[in-house]
mmCIF file of C-alpha atoms in Angstrom:
data_model
loop_
_atom_site.group_PDB
_atom_site.id
_atom_site.type_symbol
_atom_site.label_atom_id
_atom_site.label_comp_id
_atom_site.label_asym_id
_atom_site.label_seq_id
_atom_site.Cartn_x
_atom_site.Cartn_y
_atom_site.Cartn_z
ATOM 1 C CA UNK K 1335 -36.918 -50.994 -19.239
ATOM 2 C CA UNK K 1336 -36.134 -47.323 -20.012
ATOM 3 C CA UNK K 1337 -34.159 -47.188 -23.270
ATOM 4 C CA UNK K 1338 -33.022 -43.590 -22.649
ATOM 5 C CA UNK K 1339 -32.016 -42.490 -19.136
ATOM 6 C CA UNK K 1340 -31.474 -38.960 -18.113
ATOM 7 C CA UNK K 1341 -30.569 -39.323 -14.356
ATOM 8 C CA UNK K 1342 -30.494 -35.646 -13.843
ATOM 9 C CA UNK K 1343 -34.056 -34.390 -13.190
ATOM 10 C CA UNK K 1344 -33.107 -30.786 -12.487
ATOM 11 C CA UNK K 1345 -29.986 -28.805 -12.721
ATOM 12 C CA UNK K 1346 -29.392 -25.227 -11.471
ATOM 13 C CA UNK K 1347 -26.323 -23.117 -12.546
ATOM 14 C CA UNK K 1348 -25.419 -19.611 -12.610
ATOM 15 C CA UNK K 1349 -24.825 -17.628 -15.800
ATOM 16 C CA UNK K 1350 -21.562 -18.268 -17.504
ATOM 17 C CA UNK K 1351 -21.086 -21.631 -15.870
ATOM 18 C CA UNK K 1352 -20.544 -24.718 -18.056
ATOM 19 C CA UNK K 1353 -23.124 -27.472 -17.581
ATOM 20 C CA UNK K 1354 -23.287 -31.116 -18.869
ATOM 21 C CA UNK K 1355 -26.433 -32.935 -19.263
ATOM 22 C CA UNK K 1356 -26.047 -36.717 -19.309
ATOM 23 C CA UNK K 1357 -27.925 -39.262 -21.390
ATOM 24 C CA UNK K 1358 -27.291 -43.104 -21.311
ATOM 25 C CA UNK K 1359 -29.157 -45.285 -23.845
ATOM 26 C CA UNK K 1360 -29.834 -48.923 -24.304
ATOM 27 C CA UNK K 1361 -30.312 -50.663 -27.514
ATOM 28 C CA UNK K 1362 -29.353 -53.978 -29.257
ATOM 29 C CA UNK K 1363 -29.432 -52.520 -32.663
ATOM 30 C CA UNK K 1364 -26.122 -51.900 -34.298
ATOM 31 C CA UNK K 1365 -27.717 -48.988 -36.337
ATOM 32 C CA UNK K 1366 -29.376 -46.392 -34.328
ATOM 33 C CA UNK K 1367 -29.760 -42.626 -34.048
ATOM 34 C CA UNK K 1368 -29.590 -40.246 -31.064
ATOM 35 C CA UNK K 1369 -31.186 -36.862 -30.626
ATOM 36 C CA UNK K 1370 -31.305 -33.954 -28.333
ATOM 37 C CA UNK K 1371 -34.307 -31.561 -28.168
ATOM 38 C CA UNK K 1372 -34.896 -28.453 -26.356
ATOM 39 C CA UNK K 1373 -38.172 -27.478 -24.749
ATOM 40 C CA UNK K 1374 -38.187 -23.840 -23.597
ATOM 41 C CA UNK K 1375 -40.930 -22.505 -21.266
ATOM 42 C CA UNK K 1376 -43.072 -21.701 -24.301
ATOM 43 C CA UNK K 1377 -43.586 -25.442 -24.767
ATOM 44 C CA UNK K 1378 -42.399 -26.207 -28.272
ATOM 45 C CA UNK K 1379 -39.867 -28.894 -29.029
ATOM 46 C CA UNK K 1380 -36.743 -27.628 -30.667
ATOM 47 C CA UNK K 1381 -34.476 -30.073 -32.494
ATOM 48 C CA UNK K 1382 -30.770 -29.566 -31.550
ATOM 49 C CA UNK K 1383 -28.756 -32.489 -32.960
ATOM 50 C CA UNK K 1384 -29.022 -35.884 -34.709
ATOM 51 C CA UNK K 1385 -26.201 -38.394 -34.549
ATOM 52 C CA UNK K 1386 -26.013 -41.856 -36.079
ATOM 53 C CA UNK K 1387 -24.272 -44.754 -34.225
ATOM 54 C CA UNK K 1388 -21.608 -45.019 -36.800
ATOM 55 C CA UNK K 1389 -20.304 -41.499 -36.274
ATOM 56 C CA UNK K 1390 -18.610 -41.066 -32.864
ATOM 57 C CA UNK K 1391 -17.080 -37.802 -33.669
ATOM 58 C CA UNK K 1392 -17.841 -35.121 -31.156
ATOM 59 C CA UNK K 1393 -19.766 -32.141 -32.434
ATOM 60 C CA UNK K 1394 -19.461 -28.565 -31.485
ATOM 61 C CA UNK K 1395 -22.065 -25.892 -32.425
ATOM 62 C CA UNK K 1396 -21.407 -22.647 -30.969
ATOM 63 C CA UNK K 1397 -21.743 -22.876 -27.058
ATOM 64 C CA UNK K 1398 -23.139 -26.511 -27.600
ATOM 65 C CA UNK K 1399 -21.111 -29.647 -27.814
ATOM 66 C CA UNK K 1400 -22.013 -33.246 -27.776
ATOM 67 C CA UNK K 1401 -19.802 -36.173 -26.668
ATOM 68 C CA UNK K 1402 -20.895 -39.550 -28.077
ATOM 69 C CA UNK K 1403 -19.272 -42.627 -26.601
ATOM 70 C CA UNK K 1404 -20.427 -45.992 -27.600
ATOM 71 C CA UNK K 1405 -18.406 -47.835 -25.148
ATOM 72 C CA UNK K 1406 -20.358 -46.362 -22.332
ATOM 73 C CA UNK K 1407 -23.559 -45.902 -24.386
ATOM 74 C CA UNK K 1408 -23.679 -42.261 -23.583
ATOM 75 C CA UNK K 1409 -24.476 -39.125 -25.535
ATOM 76 C CA UNK K 1410 -23.882 -36.218 -23.272
ATOM 77 C CA UNK K 1411 -24.591 -32.528 -23.967
ATOM 78 C CA UNK K 1412 -22.540 -29.614 -22.681
ATOM 79 C CA UNK K 1413 -23.411 -26.033 -22.717
ATOM 80 C CA UNK K 1414 -20.457 -23.737 -22.423
ATOM 81 C CA UNK K 1415 -20.878 -20.363 -20.646
ATOM 82 C CA UNK K 1416 -24.476 -20.878 -20.036
ATOM 83 C CA UNK K 1417 -27.109 -18.098 -20.439
ATOM 84 C CA UNK K 1418 -30.381 -17.359 -19.119
ATOM 85 C CA UNK K 1419 -32.041 -18.192 -22.532
ATOM 86 C CA UNK K 1420 -30.646 -21.790 -22.058
ATOM 87 C CA UNK K 1421 -33.216 -22.364 -19.369
ATOM 88 C CA UNK K 1422 -35.425 -25.155 -20.694
ATOM 89 C CA UNK K 1423 -36.198 -28.930 -20.436
ATOM 90 C CA UNK K 1424 -33.826 -30.863 -22.525
ATOM 91 C CA UNK K 1425 -34.722 -34.293 -24.052
ATOM 92 C CA UNK K 1426 -32.389 -37.045 -25.193
ATOM 93 C CA UNK K 1427 -33.994 -39.544 -27.646
ATOM 94 C CA UNK K 1428 -33.072 -42.830 -29.350
ATOM 95 C CA UNK K 1429 -34.416 -44.011 -32.717
ATOM 96 C CA UNK K 1430 -33.614 -47.661 -33.747
ATOM 97 C CA UNK K 1431 -33.174 -48.738 -37.274
ATOM 98 C CA UNK K 1432 -32.923 -52.452 -37.022
ATOM 99 C CA UNK K 1433 -35.373 -54.965 -38.397
ATOM 100 C CA UNK K 1434 -38.510 -55.133 -36.386
ATOM 101 C CA UNK K 1435 -38.115 -51.581 -34.908
ATOM 102 C CA UNK K 1436 -41.063 -49.420 -35.075
ATOM 103 C CA UNK K 1437 -40.343 -47.136 -38.040
ATOM 104 C CA UNK K 1438 -38.575 -44.039 -36.822
ATOM 105 C CA UNK K 1439 -40.116 -43.831 -33.366
ATOM 106 C CA UNK K 1440 -38.348 -41.933 -30.767
ATOM 107 C CA UNK K 1441 -37.725 -43.215 -27.283
ATOM 108 C CA UNK K 1442 -37.426 -40.224 -25.036
ATOM 109 C CA UNK K 1443 -35.678 -39.845 -21.774
ATOM 110 C CA UNK K 1444 -37.779 -38.100 -19.115
ATOM 111 C CA UNK K 1445 -35.934 -34.822 -19.506
ATOM 112 C CA UNK K 1446 -33.517 -32.557 -17.617
ATOM 113 C CA UNK K 1447 -34.911 -29.166 -16.395
ATOM 114 C CA UNK K 1448 -32.055 -26.694 -16.736
ATOM 115 C CA UNK K 1449 -32.368 -23.408 -14.869
ATOM 116 C CA UNK K 1450 -29.682 -20.821 -15.470
ATOM 117 C CA UNK K 1451 -29.780 -17.959 -12.952
ATOM 118 C CA UNK K 1452 -28.641 -14.498 -13.875
ATOM 119 C CA UNK T 379 -39.388 -24.421 -39.501
ATOM 120 C CA UNK T 380 -41.181 -27.575 -40.559
ATOM 121 C CA UNK T 381 -44.693 -26.779 -41.640
ATOM 122 C CA UNK T 382 -46.656 -28.572 -38.978
ATOM 123 C CA UNK T 383 -49.825 -27.136 -37.271
ATOM 124 C CA UNK T 384 -52.091 -28.670 -34.610
ATOM 125 C CA UNK T 385 -55.672 -27.902 -33.798
ATOM 126 C CA UNK T 386 -57.001 -27.046 -31.443
ATOM 127 C CA UNK T 387 -54.055 -25.708 -29.424
ATOM 128 C CA UNK T 388 -56.108 -25.885 -26.142
ATOM 129 C CA UNK T 389 -59.325 -27.882 -25.235
ATOM 130 C CA UNK T 390 -61.095 -28.558 -22.163
ATOM 131 C CA UNK T 391 -63.687 -31.289 -22.341
ATOM 132 C CA UNK T 392 -65.765 -33.541 -19.925
ATOM 133 C CA UNK T 393 -65.270 -37.142 -19.174
ATOM 134 C CA UNK T 394 -66.945 -39.338 -21.600
ATOM 135 C CA UNK T 395 -66.915 -37.031 -24.623
ATOM 136 C CA UNK T 396 -65.241 -37.676 -27.950
ATOM 137 C CA UNK T 397 -62.309 -35.576 -28.832
ATOM 138 C CA UNK T 398 -60.452 -35.249 -32.070
ATOM 139 C CA UNK T 399 -57.123 -33.592 -32.504
ATOM 140 C CA UNK T 400 -55.735 -32.663 -35.881
ATOM 141 C CA UNK T 401 -52.284 -32.617 -37.177
ATOM 142 C CA UNK T 402 -51.609 -30.885 -40.541
ATOM 143 C CA UNK T 403 -48.304 -30.754 -42.450
ATOM 144 C CA UNK T 404 -47.184 -29.065 -45.573
ATOM 145 C CA UNK T 405 -43.964 -30.938 -46.001
ATOM 146 C CA UNK T 406 -45.345 -34.025 -47.739
ATOM 147 C CA UNK T 407 -43.564 -36.452 -45.287
ATOM 148 C CA UNK T 408 -44.590 -40.056 -45.150
ATOM 149 C CA UNK T 409 -44.235 -40.490 -41.388
ATOM 150 C CA UNK T 410 -46.313 -38.960 -38.663
ATOM 151 C CA UNK T 411 -46.593 -39.608 -35.196
ATOM 152 C CA UNK T 412 -48.690 -38.659 -32.175
ATOM 153 C CA UNK T 413 -46.939 -38.424 -28.684
ATOM 154 C CA UNK T 414 -48.212 -37.423 -25.255
ATOM 155 C CA UNK T 415 -46.229 -35.602 -22.787
ATOM 156 C CA UNK T 416 -46.861 -36.001 -18.992
ATOM 157 C CA UNK T 417 -44.684 -34.854 -16.055
ATOM 158 C CA UNK T 418 -42.039 -37.361 -15.261
ATOM 159 C CA UNK T 419 -42.549 -39.414 -18.392
ATOM 160 C CA UNK T 420 -40.998 -37.591 -21.168
ATOM 161 C CA UNK T 421 -42.902 -38.037 -24.380
ATOM 162 C CA UNK T 422 -44.455 -41.328 -25.165
ATOM 163 C CA UNK T 423 -45.754 -42.650 -28.465
ATOM 164 C CA UNK T 424 -49.440 -43.217 -29.001
ATOM 165 C CA UNK T 425 -49.810 -43.999 -32.789
ATOM 166 C CA UNK T 426 -47.975 -43.500 -35.906
ATOM 167 C CA UNK T 427 -48.512 -43.567 -39.613
ATOM 168 C CA UNK T 428 -46.222 -44.569 -42.401
ATOM 169 C CA UNK T 429 -48.490 -43.556 -45.308
ATOM 170 C CA UNK T 430 -52.022 -42.853 -46.171
ATOM 171 C CA UNK T 431 -54.263 -45.340 -44.478
ATOM 172 C CA UNK T 432 -51.243 -47.004 -42.983
ATOM 173 C CA UNK T 433 -51.135 -46.719 -39.086
ATOM 174 C CA UNK T 434 -49.954 -48.701 -36.157
ATOM 175 C CA UNK T 435 -49.961 -48.597 -32.455
ATOM 176 C CA UNK T 436 -47.395 -47.119 -30.137
ATOM 177 C CA UNK T 437 -46.793 -47.975 -26.476
ATOM 178 C CA UNK T 438 -49.701 -45.967 -24.991
ATOM 179 C CA UNK T 439 -52.410 -46.597 -27.510
ATOM 180 C CA UNK T 440 -55.153 -47.782 -25.387
ATOM 181 C CA UNK T 441 -58.168 -45.384 -25.705
ATOM 182 C CA UNK T 442 -56.964 -43.745 -28.766
ATOM 183 C CA UNK T 443 -57.566 -44.155 -32.473
ATOM 184 C CA UNK T 444 -56.043 -42.547 -35.393
ATOM 185 C CA UNK T 445 -56.864 -41.957 -39.108
ATOM 186 C CA UNK T 446 -54.932 -40.715 -42.087
ATOM 187 C CA UNK T 447 -56.979 -40.280 -45.257
ATOM 188 C CA UNK T 448 -54.508 -37.643 -46.817
ATOM 189 C CA UNK T 449 -50.815 -37.334 -46.641
ATOM 190 C CA UNK T 450 -50.981 -33.916 -44.876
ATOM 191 C CA UNK T 451 -53.573 -34.955 -42.096
ATOM 192 C CA UNK T 452 -53.286 -37.130 -39.224
ATOM 193 C CA UNK T 453 -56.166 -37.275 -36.785
ATOM 194 C CA UNK T 454 -56.077 -38.559 -33.220
ATOM 195 C CA UNK T 455 -59.404 -39.411 -31.549
ATOM 196 C CA UNK T 456 -60.305 -40.093 -28.099
ATOM 197 C CA UNK T 457 -63.472 -42.003 -28.351
ATOM 198 C CA UNK T 458 -64.533 -41.357 -24.698
ATOM 199 C CA UNK T 459 -62.342 -39.064 -22.898
ATOM 200 C CA UNK T 460 -61.045 -39.864 -19.483
ATOM 201 C CA UNK T 461 -59.125 -37.721 -16.986
ATOM 202 C CA UNK T 462 -55.959 -39.961 -17.369
ATOM 203 C CA UNK T 463 -55.969 -38.494 -21.044
ATOM 204 C CA UNK T 464 -55.188 -35.014 -19.633
ATOM 205 C CA UNK T 465 -51.984 -34.199 -21.258
ATOM 206 C CA UNK T 466 -50.149 -32.286 -23.933
ATOM 207 C CA UNK T 467 -50.272 -33.875 -27.177
ATOM 208 C CA UNK T 468 -47.516 -33.515 -29.770
ATOM 209 C CA UNK T 469 -47.569 -34.467 -33.431
ATOM 210 C CA UNK T 470 -44.315 -35.092 -35.248
ATOM 211 C CA UNK T 471 -43.354 -35.717 -38.847
ATOM 212 C CA UNK T 472 -40.341 -37.210 -40.571
ATOM 213 C CA UNK T 473 -39.052 -38.981 -43.516
ATOM 214 C CA UNK T 474 -36.861 -42.198 -43.925
ATOM 215 C CA UNK T 475 -33.606 -41.645 -45.732
ATOM 216 C CA UNK T 476 -31.241 -44.474 -45.200
ATOM 217 C CA UNK T 477 -32.503 -44.481 -41.697
ATOM 218 C CA UNK T 478 -34.932 -42.552 -39.553
ATOM 219 C CA UNK T 479 -34.620 -38.920 -40.345
ATOM 220 C CA UNK T 480 -35.118 -36.196 -37.786
ATOM 221 C CA UNK T 481 -38.553 -35.718 -36.337
ATOM 222 C CA UNK T 482 -39.985 -32.176 -36.280
ATOM 223 C CA UNK T 483 -42.653 -31.388 -33.863
ATOM 224 C CA UNK T 484 -45.914 -29.437 -33.965
ATOM 225 C CA UNK T 485 -46.714 -26.734 -31.271
ATOM 226 C CA UNK T 486 -48.616 -29.186 -29.139
ATOM 227 C CA UNK T 487 -52.248 -29.372 -27.934
ATOM 228 C CA UNK T 488 -53.003 -28.967 -24.337
ATOM 229 C CA UNK T 489 -56.110 -31.259 -23.410
ATOM 230 C CA UNK T 490 -57.831 -31.156 -20.187
ATOM 231 C CA UNK T 491 -60.486 -33.642 -19.358
ATOM 232 C CA UNK T 492 -62.575 -32.749 -16.391
#
């Protein structure tokens, strides 16, 4: 079973629109960590955010914000006033910290391709 | 940026040949990982290492082996490359501080097996 589900395969928006990328995860561990990475067309993976399971505070960083809800096992990512440079594939990932978990390994979703048109 | 390099960055090889990919870090991190990225699959773990000479398998380890004789180097070997191993390979490093720390990724190696 997929531990991380990104149901949106592709999203297209026009510049300045707000866009939310969905991420739903599945784990039995009480301690876990969630991540978002960005992969621009150049191919590298860029870390955006790390959040642990005990911290449900939403986070804002410039035009980026993250909404973590344990009740729905979701960790959604919103880009406000999108720009062409936001065009990339965005990956949500989960790392479990419980006994028996593979040390630090990341379970990735399949990614969401975001295209921002001028 | 984390000091992670991968070599080669691109490689084309033929079915049946051995291939070794190298990941080098300058951060002295204990944990190193090899992932492969394929369309529609995201990234999947091949092997990982939690110290010199300490390695273990990930979810897609068949056909791959690894070695780590020094903290800074983590080698991924395809003993006999197959076309199904055509992929982009990423190395990652991290630490463990009261839980898994952020993984930082190398630039990737694009491997084509003909």
